[in-house]
Amino acid sequence: MRNPLYGRDIVSIGDLSKSDLEFIIERAAKLKASGPQPLLKDRLIASCFFEASTRTRLSFETAVQRLGGTLIGFSDSGHTSSKKGETLSDSIRMIASYADAIIMRHPQEGSARLAAEVADIPVINGGDGANQHPTQTLLDLFSIAECQGRLEGLSVALVGDLKYGRTVHSLAQALGHFKPRFYFVSPKALAMPAYIEDSLTEAGIQFEYIDQLEDVIPLVDVLYMTRVQKERFDPTEYMHLASQFILKPEMLERAAEHLRVMHPLPRVDEIHPAVDRTPHAYYFQQAENGVYARQALLSLVMNETVLDSVEGDPADV
Amino acid sequence: MSEPRRETMLVEAIQSGTVIDHIPAGKGLVILGRLQIKNAQARLTVGLNLPSKGSGLKDLVKVDEWPFTEQDAAELALFAPDATVNIIEDYRVVRKFPISLPEVFVGVFPCPNSNCITHNEPVETRFTVLTQGERVQLRCHYCERSFADTLFTEN
């Protein structure tokens, strides 16, 4: 079977087709079930974090190490030549001559696309400014598929900052392949941007706005919460707004049994800690799934014929 | 062929190069500015508020010894979408084509997103043109943001 991900750059969720997404998710599930496999043995991966991001970096680096790969890299740009004024293009050219693949995060939008054009090895985007973070979307899709048993035809509420949140934009775009029904719950000032609404309408995807968080709960399979960032509002306004978008355990009484609450983390106030003890909480499994989704992606990008090996005895690999 | 030739004589005939005709009145100086950015040495002549064949007024720009390619012309599409380009050889119009929106603009505009990587790197900007009815948007190949065409033409 052909591996359509082999040798590819993973810059933007829009670069991945529906079948690519399904392929990665299926692979992540297999890797989660099979346990670690040496699929990146003798491979050197550069983990280049021009901007610090502990969660994403650790998740990626865990994925590499669990698959037997080795790592070089840096966790922020403080000690790199970019401080001396080196261009990103030059840094990437150099790193690409050392490693077999590059994982990168950078504070500027478009940095990963540029790096992918400059490097002759695969570049995986771990976040470029406010633009894309495709592996977050992959782990979200994998988690949704895992907890709901399917991706097709789900009702999904996206809650919180829908204006600036790249996570929800990419998730809406990716889930759009699977005929979802969306409910948007956000402060008016943080509503979904018009261009996202336009693209959903164009694709024939149903969506509606719901004012109250508790009203959306009985309607959905997945409640995807995001953080309303304090710095976007003055303190009084924030207090008022934030109080309307806090998920409390009693709100989940009207939830379907299979409803799962997700969150890209870190959470601040928007999910009451008591929700953690309900069977609906799924955000920590979701974070754990980040490792499997990244393992799946890395193993597919780095191995042309990886597919059958994982299904057999791990010792055969 | 006689009509275009007579019109171009209104300003000053050029032996070879390009005449950009039917520029909406008021946009001639903008076109001039764009051409100067592209080639500071270009020999340019401008006619403003000339009578247009139909009704109303038009601007016109002549460019000596620079026969435009479609790409050269397309770069002006956001500023003068209805203009026509006449290629001149030996004082005659040898080719005539309308300015039309290209599929991509490469190296023409800076990205309006100040946090786009193109502002810091030795790379040409690249915008895909998206049209939806009358609405034209340019999408940055790098930062992936879309911007209304007016954002590029106003200032």
Short mmCIF file of C-alpha atoms in Angstrom, two decimals:
data_model
loop_
_atom_site.label_atom_id
_atom_site.label_comp_id
_atom_site.label_asym_id
_atom_site.label_seq_id
_atom_site.Cartn_x
_atom_site.Cartn_y
_atom_site.Cartn_z
CA MET A 1 0.00 0.00 0.00
CA ARG A 2 1.29 3.41 -0.93
CA ASN A 3 2.15 5.77 1.89
CA PRO A 4 0.92 9.20 0.71
CA LEU A 5 2.70 11.04 3.53
CA TYR A 6 6.21 9.82 2.79
CA GLY A 7 8.73 12.63 2.40
CA ARG A 8 6.14 15.35 2.69
CA ASP A 9 6.26 18.66 4.54
CA ILE A 10 3.43 19.11 7.02
CA VAL A 11 2.92 22.85 7.17
CA SER A 12 -0.79 23.52 7.10
CA ILE A 13 -3.86 21.41 7.83
CA GLY A 14 -5.19 22.46 4.42
CA ASP A 15 -2.33 20.52 2.79
CA LEU A 16 -3.85 17.27 4.04
CA SER A 17 -6.72 15.59 2.22
CA LYS A 18 -9.51 13.72 3.93
CA SER A 19 -7.82 10.41 3.18
CA ASP A 20 -4.47 11.72 4.47
CA LEU A 21 -6.18 12.66 7.72
CA GLU A 22 -7.87 9.28 8.03
CA PHE A 23 -4.61 7.55 7.25
CA ILE A 24 -2.74 9.37 10.03
CA ILE A 25 -5.54 8.81 12.55
CA GLU A 26 -5.71 5.11 11.79
CA ARG A 27 -1.97 4.91 12.16
CA ALA A 28 -2.06 6.75 15.50
CA ALA A 29 -4.62 4.28 16.83
CA LYS A 30 -2.43 1.35 15.75
CA LEU A 31 0.65 2.84 17.39
CA LYS A 32 -1.26 3.53 20.58
CA ALA A 33 -2.41 -0.09 20.64
CA SER A 34 0.90 -1.64 19.67
CA GLY A 35 3.14 0.36 22.00
CA PRO A 36 6.48 1.87 21.00
CA GLN A 37 8.08 0.64 17.79
CA PRO A 38 11.55 1.48 16.45
CA LEU A 39 10.21 3.27 13.40
CA LEU A 40 12.68 6.15 13.63
CA LYS A 41 15.73 4.04 14.44
CA ASP A 42 18.94 5.62 13.09
CA ARG A 43 17.04 8.77 12.22
CA LEU A 44 18.14 12.16 13.47
CA ILE A 45 15.38 14.72 13.93
CA ALA A 46 16.05 18.40 14.52
CA SER A 47 13.65 19.92 17.03
CA CYS A 48 13.90 23.67 16.42
CA PHE A 49 11.88 25.82 18.74
CA PHE A 50 12.55 29.44 17.81
CA GLU A 51 9.81 30.18 20.32
CA ALA A 52 9.41 28.30 23.58
CA SER A 53 6.51 25.86 23.85
CA THR A 54 7.02 23.27 26.53
CA ARG A 55 3.96 21.14 25.84
CA THR A 56 4.38 20.89 22.08
CA ARG A 57 8.12 20.35 22.27
CA LEU A 58 7.92 17.63 24.90
CA SER A 59 5.14 15.88 23.02
CA PHE A 60 7.14 15.88 19.77
CA GLU A 61 10.37 14.87 21.46
CA THR A 62 8.63 12.07 23.34
CA ALA A 63 7.20 10.84 20.05
CA VAL A 64 10.66 10.81 18.44
CA GLN A 65 12.36 9.08 21.36
CA ARG A 66 9.60 6.48 21.75
CA LEU A 67 10.12 5.55 18.10
CA GLY A 68 13.86 5.16 18.64
CA GLY A 69 14.91 8.35 16.87
CA THR A 70 17.55 10.77 18.12
CA LEU A 71 17.20 14.49 18.52
CA ILE A 72 19.22 17.64 18.09
CA GLY A 73 17.85 21.13 18.52
CA PHE A 74 17.02 23.99 20.81
CA SER A 75 14.08 24.99 22.96
CA ASP A 76 14.10 28.74 22.35
CA SER A 77 15.91 31.13 20.06
CA GLY A 78 17.94 32.73 22.89
CA HIS A 79 21.09 30.80 22.09
CA THR A 80 20.80 30.54 18.32
CA SER A 81 22.27 32.58 15.52
CA SER A 82 18.92 34.20 14.86
CA LYS A 83 19.82 36.42 17.81
CA LYS A 84 22.91 37.45 15.84
CA GLY A 85 20.74 38.36 12.87
CA GLU A 86 20.99 35.19 10.81
CA THR A 87 18.00 34.71 8.55
CA LEU A 88 15.65 31.80 9.15
CA SER A 89 16.41 30.59 5.61
CA ASP A 90 20.11 30.25 6.40
CA SER A 91 19.48 28.56 9.76
CA ILE A 92 17.16 26.05 8.14
CA ARG A 93 19.54 25.33 5.26
CA MET A 94 22.26 24.51 7.74
CA ILE A 95 20.05 22.36 9.98
CA ALA A 96 18.66 20.54 6.95
CA SER A 97 22.18 19.45 6.04
CA TYR A 98 22.56 17.75 9.45
CA ALA A 99 19.21 16.10 10.14
CA ASP A 100 16.68 13.81 8.45
CA ALA A 101 13.65 15.95 9.31
CA ILE A 102 12.91 19.24 11.02
CA ILE A 103 10.22 19.93 13.60
CA MET A 104 9.92 23.66 14.08
CA ARG A 105 8.01 26.30 15.95
CA HIS A 106 8.52 29.97 15.15
CA PRO A 107 6.75 33.15 16.29
CA GLN A 108 6.16 34.45 12.76
CA GLU A 109 3.37 33.38 10.43
CA GLY A 110 4.61 31.73 7.26
CA SER A 111 7.94 30.64 8.77
CA ALA A 112 7.18 26.94 8.37
CA ARG A 113 6.16 27.32 4.70
CA LEU A 114 9.36 29.21 4.03
CA ALA A 115 11.43 26.61 5.86
CA ALA A 116 9.77 23.82 3.90
CA GLU A 117 10.73 25.56 0.66
CA VAL A 118 14.32 26.05 1.75
CA ALA A 119 14.92 22.61 3.29
CA ASP A 120 15.30 19.50 1.16
CA ILE A 121 14.15 17.31 4.04
CA PRO A 122 10.62 17.14 5.50
CA VAL A 123 9.58 20.06 7.70
CA ILE A 124 6.84 19.58 10.28
CA ASN A 125 5.18 22.70 11.57
CA GLY A 126 4.84 22.83 15.34
CA GLY A 127 3.17 26.25 15.17
CA ASP A 128 3.97 29.35 13.10
CA GLY A 129 2.78 32.43 14.99
CA ALA A 130 -0.99 32.72 14.87
CA ASN A 131 -1.23 30.75 11.65
CA GLN A 132 -1.08 26.95 11.73
CA HIS A 133 -0.43 24.15 14.19
CA PRO A 134 -1.40 21.08 12.19
CA THR A 135 -0.35 18.43 14.69
CA GLN A 136 -2.74 19.94 17.25
CA THR A 137 -5.53 19.37 14.76
CA LEU A 138 -4.33 15.83 14.10
CA LEU A 139 -4.38 14.97 17.78
CA ASP A 140 -7.81 16.59 18.12
CA LEU A 141 -9.18 14.51 15.24
CA PHE A 142 -7.58 11.36 16.57
CA SER A 143 -9.07 12.01 20.03
CA ILE A 144 -12.52 12.71 18.58
CA ALA A 145 -12.39 9.54 16.49
CA GLU A 146 -11.22 7.59 19.51
CA CYS A 147 -13.87 8.79 21.95
CA GLN A 148 -16.78 8.84 19.50
CA GLY A 149 -15.85 5.84 17.41
CA ARG A 150 -16.25 7.87 14.21
CA LEU A 151 -15.59 11.26 12.64
CA GLU A 152 -18.52 11.42 10.22
CA GLY A 153 -21.62 13.40 11.06
CA LEU A 154 -20.79 14.57 14.57
CA SER A 155 -22.28 17.56 16.38
CA VAL A 156 -19.46 19.66 17.73
CA ALA A 157 -19.56 22.82 19.86
CA LEU A 158 -16.59 25.15 19.64
CA VAL A 159 -16.48 27.38 22.71
CA GLY A 160 -14.44 30.41 23.74
CA ASP A 161 -12.16 32.52 21.59
CA LEU A 162 -13.27 31.66 18.08
CA LYS A 163 -11.83 34.81 16.54
CA TYR A 164 -8.13 34.44 17.26
CA GLY A 165 -7.96 30.75 18.13
CA ARG A 166 -6.03 29.01 15.36
CA THR A 167 -6.88 25.68 17.01
CA VAL A 168 -10.59 26.05 16.38
CA HIS A 169 -10.09 27.43 12.86
CA SER A 170 -7.99 24.45 11.83
CA LEU A 171 -10.27 22.00 13.61
CA ALA A 172 -13.33 23.46 11.87
CA GLN A 173 -11.53 23.18 8.53
CA ALA A 174 -10.39 19.59 9.10
CA LEU A 175 -13.67 18.34 10.57
CA GLY A 176 -15.35 19.97 7.59
CA HIS A 177 -14.35 16.89 5.56
CA PHE A 178 -16.63 14.75 7.74
CA LYS A 179 -20.05 16.43 7.43
CA PRO A 180 -20.24 17.86 10.95
CA ARG A 181 -22.79 20.15 12.51
CA PHE A 182 -21.13 23.02 14.35
CA TYR A 183 -22.36 25.13 17.23
CA PHE A 184 -20.35 28.23 18.03
CA VAL A 185 -20.41 29.64 21.56
CA SER A 186 -18.32 32.76 22.10
CA PRO A 187 -18.39 36.36 23.27
CA LYS A 188 -19.66 38.58 20.43
CA ALA A 189 -16.24 40.24 20.18
CA LEU A 190 -14.59 36.84 19.66
CA ALA A 191 -16.96 35.31 17.10
CA MET A 192 -15.73 33.14 14.22
CA PRO A 193 -14.11 35.28 11.48
CA ALA A 194 -16.23 35.86 8.39
CA TYR A 195 -13.79 34.02 6.13
CA ILE A 196 -14.20 30.80 8.14
CA GLU A 197 -17.99 31.17 8.08
CA ASP A 198 -17.81 31.75 4.31
CA SER A 199 -15.73 28.65 3.74
CA LEU A 200 -18.12 26.55 5.87
CA THR A 201 -21.12 27.88 3.97
CA GLU A 202 -19.39 27.22 0.68
CA ALA A 203 -18.71 23.62 1.74
CA GLY A 204 -22.36 23.18 2.76
CA ILE A 205 -21.55 22.72 6.45
CA GLN A 206 -24.24 23.63 8.96
CA PHE A 207 -23.38 25.92 11.83
CA GLU A 208 -25.19 28.14 14.28
CA TYR A 209 -24.40 30.42 17.18
CA ILE A 210 -25.67 29.59 20.66
CA ASP A 211 -25.47 32.26 23.36
CA GLN A 212 -25.41 30.16 26.49
CA LEU A 213 -22.92 27.42 27.12
CA GLU A 214 -25.46 25.25 29.01
CA ASP A 215 -27.88 25.40 26.07
CA VAL A 216 -25.43 23.77 23.68
CA ILE A 217 -24.53 20.84 25.93
CA PRO A 218 -27.60 18.66 25.21
CA LEU A 219 -27.06 19.15 21.47
CA VAL A 220 -23.53 17.89 20.96
CA ASP A 221 -21.22 14.89 20.90
CA VAL A 222 -18.07 16.94 21.47
CA LEU A 223 -17.71 20.10 23.54
CA TYR A 224 -14.45 21.72 22.47
CA MET A 225 -13.47 24.41 24.98
CA THR A 226 -10.81 27.07 24.44
CA ARG A 227 -9.35 29.79 26.57
CA VAL A 228 -10.63 33.36 26.39
CA GLN A 229 -7.41 35.30 26.69
CA LYS A 230 -7.38 37.87 29.47
CA GLU A 231 -5.17 40.29 27.58
CA ARG A 232 -7.83 40.85 24.91
CA PHE A 233 -10.21 42.55 27.37
CA ASP A 234 -10.14 45.05 30.17
CA PRO A 235 -10.25 43.33 33.59
CA THR A 236 -13.93 44.02 34.38
CA GLU A 237 -15.10 42.97 30.96
CA TYR A 238 -12.98 39.85 31.17
CA MET A 239 -14.47 38.86 34.54
CA HIS A 240 -17.95 39.26 33.12
CA LEU A 241 -17.23 37.40 29.89
CA ALA A 242 -15.18 34.65 31.37
CA SER A 243 -17.92 33.86 33.90
CA GLN A 244 -20.28 33.07 31.00
CA PHE A 245 -17.94 30.58 29.40
CA ILE A 246 -16.89 28.50 32.38
CA LEU A 247 -17.87 24.86 32.24
CA LYS A 248 -19.10 23.58 35.61
CA PRO A 249 -19.96 19.95 36.41
CA GLU A 250 -23.68 20.63 36.99
CA MET A 251 -23.99 21.95 33.43
CA LEU A 252 -23.17 18.46 32.18
CA GLU A 253 -26.25 16.89 33.76
CA ARG A 254 -28.14 17.29 30.48
CA ALA A 255 -25.28 15.95 28.40
CA ALA A 256 -25.51 12.79 26.35
CA GLU A 257 -23.64 9.94 27.99
CA HIS A 258 -21.08 9.86 25.19
CA LEU A 259 -20.40 13.62 25.21
CA ARG A 260 -16.72 14.35 25.69
CA VAL A 261 -15.18 17.63 26.74
CA MET A 262 -11.97 18.56 24.95
CA HIS A 263 -9.51 21.42 25.38
CA PRO A 264 -6.15 22.09 23.69
CA LEU A 265 -4.69 23.07 27.11
CA PRO A 266 -3.42 24.95 28.99
CA ARG A 267 -6.75 25.75 30.62
CA VAL A 268 -7.09 28.61 33.03
CA ASP A 269 -10.58 29.12 34.43
CA GLU A 270 -12.79 27.87 31.64
CA ILE A 271 -13.18 24.30 32.88
CA HIS A 272 -13.89 23.89 36.59
CA PRO A 273 -11.50 21.30 38.08
CA ALA A 274 -14.51 19.27 39.30
CA VAL A 275 -15.31 18.51 35.64
CA ASP A 276 -12.10 16.44 35.60
CA ARG A 277 -13.85 13.83 37.74
CA THR A 278 -16.81 13.41 35.39
CA PRO A 279 -16.75 10.71 32.69
CA HIS A 280 -17.09 13.50 30.13
CA ALA A 281 -13.61 14.94 30.70
CA TYR A 282 -11.29 13.95 27.88
CA TYR A 283 -8.67 16.71 27.72
CA PHE A 284 -5.89 14.82 29.44
CA GLN A 285 -6.34 11.78 27.19
CA GLN A 286 -6.37 14.28 24.34
CA ALA A 287 -2.99 15.68 25.43
CA GLU A 288 -1.59 12.16 25.74
CA ASN A 289 -2.88 11.41 22.25
CA GLY A 290 -0.65 14.20 20.99
CA VAL A 291 2.28 11.84 21.34
CA TYR A 292 0.56 9.09 19.29
CA ALA A 293 -0.63 11.50 16.61
CA ARG A 294 2.91 12.89 16.29
CA GLN A 295 4.38 9.40 16.27
CA ALA A 296 2.00 8.46 13.49
CA LEU A 297 2.86 11.53 11.46
CA LEU A 298 6.62 11.24 11.93
CA SER A 299 6.67 7.54 11.13
CA LEU A 300 4.67 8.08 7.95
CA VAL A 301 6.70 11.05 6.77
CA MET A 302 9.98 9.24 7.44
CA ASN A 303 9.24 5.72 6.17
CA GLU A 304 8.13 4.84 2.69
CA THR A 305 7.07 1.31 3.58
CA VAL A 306 6.20 1.63 7.22
CA LEU A 307 2.65 0.50 6.81
CA ASP A 308 2.65 -3.24 7.09
CA SER A 309 5.41 -3.50 9.65
CA VAL A 310 3.40 -2.04 12.50
CA GLU A 311 0.70 -4.62 12.10
CA GLY A 312 3.12 -7.52 12.45
CA ASP A 313 5.34 -8.47 15.32
CA PRO A 314 7.22 -5.38 16.55
CA ALA A 315 10.38 -7.49 16.61
CA ASP A 316 10.19 -7.79 12.82
CA VAL A 317 10.51 -4.09 12.29
CA MET B 1 -5.19 50.17 -36.49
CA SER B 2 -5.66 53.84 -37.34
CA GLU B 3 -7.81 54.61 -34.30
CA PRO B 4 -5.39 53.58 -31.56
CA ARG B 5 -2.56 55.29 -33.39
CA ARG B 6 -4.41 58.61 -33.60
CA GLU B 7 -5.29 58.40 -29.90
CA THR B 8 -1.76 57.80 -28.78
CA MET B 9 -0.65 60.85 -30.75
CA LEU B 10 -2.58 62.96 -28.23
CA VAL B 11 0.40 62.90 -25.93
CA GLU B 12 3.48 62.02 -27.86
CA ALA B 13 4.03 59.11 -30.13
CA ILE B 14 6.54 56.52 -29.06
CA GLN B 15 8.58 54.48 -31.45
CA SER B 16 8.50 51.30 -29.42
CA GLY B 17 7.21 50.22 -26.05
CA THR B 18 3.82 50.12 -24.41
CA VAL B 19 0.80 52.38 -24.20
CA ILE B 20 -1.52 51.66 -21.29
CA ASP B 21 -4.85 53.06 -22.37
CA HIS B 22 -8.28 53.41 -20.75
CA ILE B 23 -6.87 53.82 -17.28
CA PRO B 24 -9.71 55.15 -15.10
CA ALA B 25 -9.27 58.92 -14.75
CA GLY B 26 -7.39 59.63 -11.55
CA LYS B 27 -5.45 56.37 -11.56
CA GLY B 28 -2.76 57.45 -14.06
CA LEU B 29 -0.39 58.72 -11.41
CA VAL B 30 -0.84 55.55 -9.37
CA ILE B 31 0.13 53.48 -12.40
CA LEU B 32 3.09 55.77 -12.94
CA GLY B 33 4.18 55.19 -9.36
CA ARG B 34 3.88 51.42 -9.71
CA LEU B 35 5.96 51.43 -12.87
CA GLN B 36 8.64 53.55 -11.26
CA ILE B 37 8.91 51.08 -8.39
CA LYS B 38 9.39 48.30 -10.90
CA ASN B 39 11.86 50.14 -13.07
CA ALA B 40 13.22 53.46 -11.87
CA GLN B 41 14.91 54.07 -15.26
CA ALA B 42 11.75 53.65 -17.33
CA ARG B 43 10.94 56.60 -19.64
CA LEU B 44 7.32 57.42 -18.94
CA THR B 45 4.81 59.91 -20.33
CA VAL B 46 1.42 60.42 -18.77
CA GLY B 47 -1.81 61.89 -20.09
CA LEU B 48 -4.48 62.79 -17.55
CA ASN B 49 -8.19 63.41 -18.10
CA LEU B 50 -8.12 62.70 -21.80
CA PRO B 51 -11.44 62.32 -23.58
CA SER B 52 -12.47 58.69 -23.72
CA LYS B 53 -14.05 57.18 -26.80
CA GLY B 54 -17.33 56.37 -25.08
CA SER B 55 -18.01 59.03 -22.52
CA GLY B 56 -16.09 60.54 -19.64
CA LEU B 57 -12.39 60.79 -19.14
CA LYS B 58 -9.44 58.46 -18.96
CA ASP B 59 -5.77 58.50 -18.16
CA LEU B 60 -3.05 57.09 -20.38
CA VAL B 61 0.57 56.11 -19.75
CA LYS B 62 3.27 55.57 -22.35
CA VAL B 63 6.31 53.52 -21.60
CA ASP B 64 9.24 53.89 -23.95
CA GLU B 65 11.19 50.84 -25.07
CA TRP B 66 9.55 48.43 -22.63
CA PRO B 67 7.13 46.16 -24.40
CA PHE B 68 4.96 44.71 -21.62
CA THR B 69 4.49 41.03 -21.08
CA GLU B 70 1.10 39.81 -19.83
CA GLN B 71 2.75 39.47 -16.43
CA ASP B 72 3.93 43.11 -16.43
CA ALA B 73 0.39 44.16 -17.27
CA ALA B 74 -1.24 41.82 -14.78
CA GLU B 75 0.69 43.43 -11.94
CA LEU B 76 -1.33 46.59 -12.58
CA ALA B 77 -4.66 44.76 -12.56
CA LEU B 78 -5.69 45.84 -9.06
CA PHE B 79 -5.15 49.51 -9.94
CA ALA B 80 -6.64 49.69 -13.41
CA PRO B 81 -8.66 46.54 -14.03
CA ASP B 82 -10.30 47.83 -17.22
CA ALA B 83 -7.24 49.28 -18.91
CA THR B 84 -5.86 47.99 -22.18
CA VAL B 85 -2.27 47.48 -23.17
CA ASN B 86 -0.99 48.38 -26.62
CA ILE B 87 2.40 47.12 -27.68
CA ILE B 88 4.07 49.55 -30.07
CA GLU B 89 6.68 48.82 -32.68
CA ASP B 90 7.75 51.41 -35.20
CA TYR B 91 4.96 53.77 -34.09
CA ARG B 92 2.30 51.13 -34.74
CA VAL B 93 0.18 49.04 -32.45
CA VAL B 94 1.31 45.49 -33.10
CA ARG B 95 -0.56 43.86 -30.23
CA LYS B 96 -3.36 44.83 -27.95
CA PHE B 97 -4.66 43.04 -24.87
CA PRO B 98 -6.75 43.85 -21.82
CA ILE B 99 -5.19 43.92 -18.36
CA SER B 100 -6.53 40.94 -16.49
CA LEU B 101 -6.16 39.64 -12.95
CA PRO B 102 -3.36 37.09 -12.70
CA GLU B 103 -3.72 33.87 -10.70
CA VAL B 104 -0.81 34.91 -8.48
CA PHE B 105 1.09 38.07 -7.70
CA VAL B 106 4.77 37.27 -7.16
CA GLY B 107 7.03 39.91 -5.63
CA VAL B 108 4.56 42.70 -6.32
CA PHE B 109 3.13 43.67 -2.93
CA PRO B 110 4.47 43.49 0.62
CA CYS B 111 2.28 41.37 2.92
CA PRO B 112 -0.11 43.52 4.98
CA ASN B 113 0.42 41.16 7.92
CA SER B 114 3.34 42.77 9.78
CA ASN B 115 4.16 39.45 11.47
CA CYS B 116 4.48 37.59 8.17
CA ILE B 117 7.88 35.98 7.70
CA THR B 118 8.28 37.64 4.28
CA HIS B 119 9.15 40.92 6.02
CA ASN B 120 12.34 39.44 7.47
CA GLU B 121 13.55 36.97 4.90
CA PRO B 122 15.08 37.19 1.43
CA VAL B 123 11.98 35.83 -0.26
CA GLU B 124 9.50 37.21 -2.78
CA THR B 125 5.95 37.59 -1.56
CA ARG B 126 3.39 35.42 -3.27
CA PHE B 127 -0.35 36.04 -3.23
CA THR B 128 -3.01 33.82 -4.73
CA VAL B 129 -5.92 35.76 -6.21
CA LEU B 130 -9.32 34.62 -4.95
CA THR B 131 -12.41 36.00 -6.64
CA GLN B 132 -15.92 35.59 -5.38
CA GLY B 133 -18.31 37.52 -7.59
CA GLU B 134 -17.15 41.13 -7.46
CA ARG B 135 -15.02 40.55 -4.40
CA VAL B 136 -11.31 40.05 -4.92
CA GLN B 137 -9.04 38.81 -2.16
CA LEU B 138 -5.33 38.09 -2.10
CA ARG B 139 -4.12 35.19 0.01
CA CYS B 140 -0.54 35.16 1.22
CA HIS B 141 1.21 31.92 0.32
CA TYR B 142 3.29 32.16 3.50
CA CYS B 143 1.14 33.45 6.37
CA GLU B 144 -2.04 32.12 4.69
CA ARG B 145 -4.06 35.24 5.51
CA SER B 146 -6.48 36.68 2.98
CA PHE B 147 -6.80 40.40 2.39
CA ALA B 148 -9.28 42.50 0.44
CA ASP B 149 -7.76 43.89 -2.78
CA THR B 150 -8.50 47.43 -1.59
CA LEU B 151 -5.91 46.99 1.14
CA PHE B 152 -3.24 46.90 -1.58
CA THR B 153 -4.50 49.77 -3.69
CA GLU B 154 -5.29 52.35 -1.01
CA ASN B 155 -2.50 54.55 0.40
#
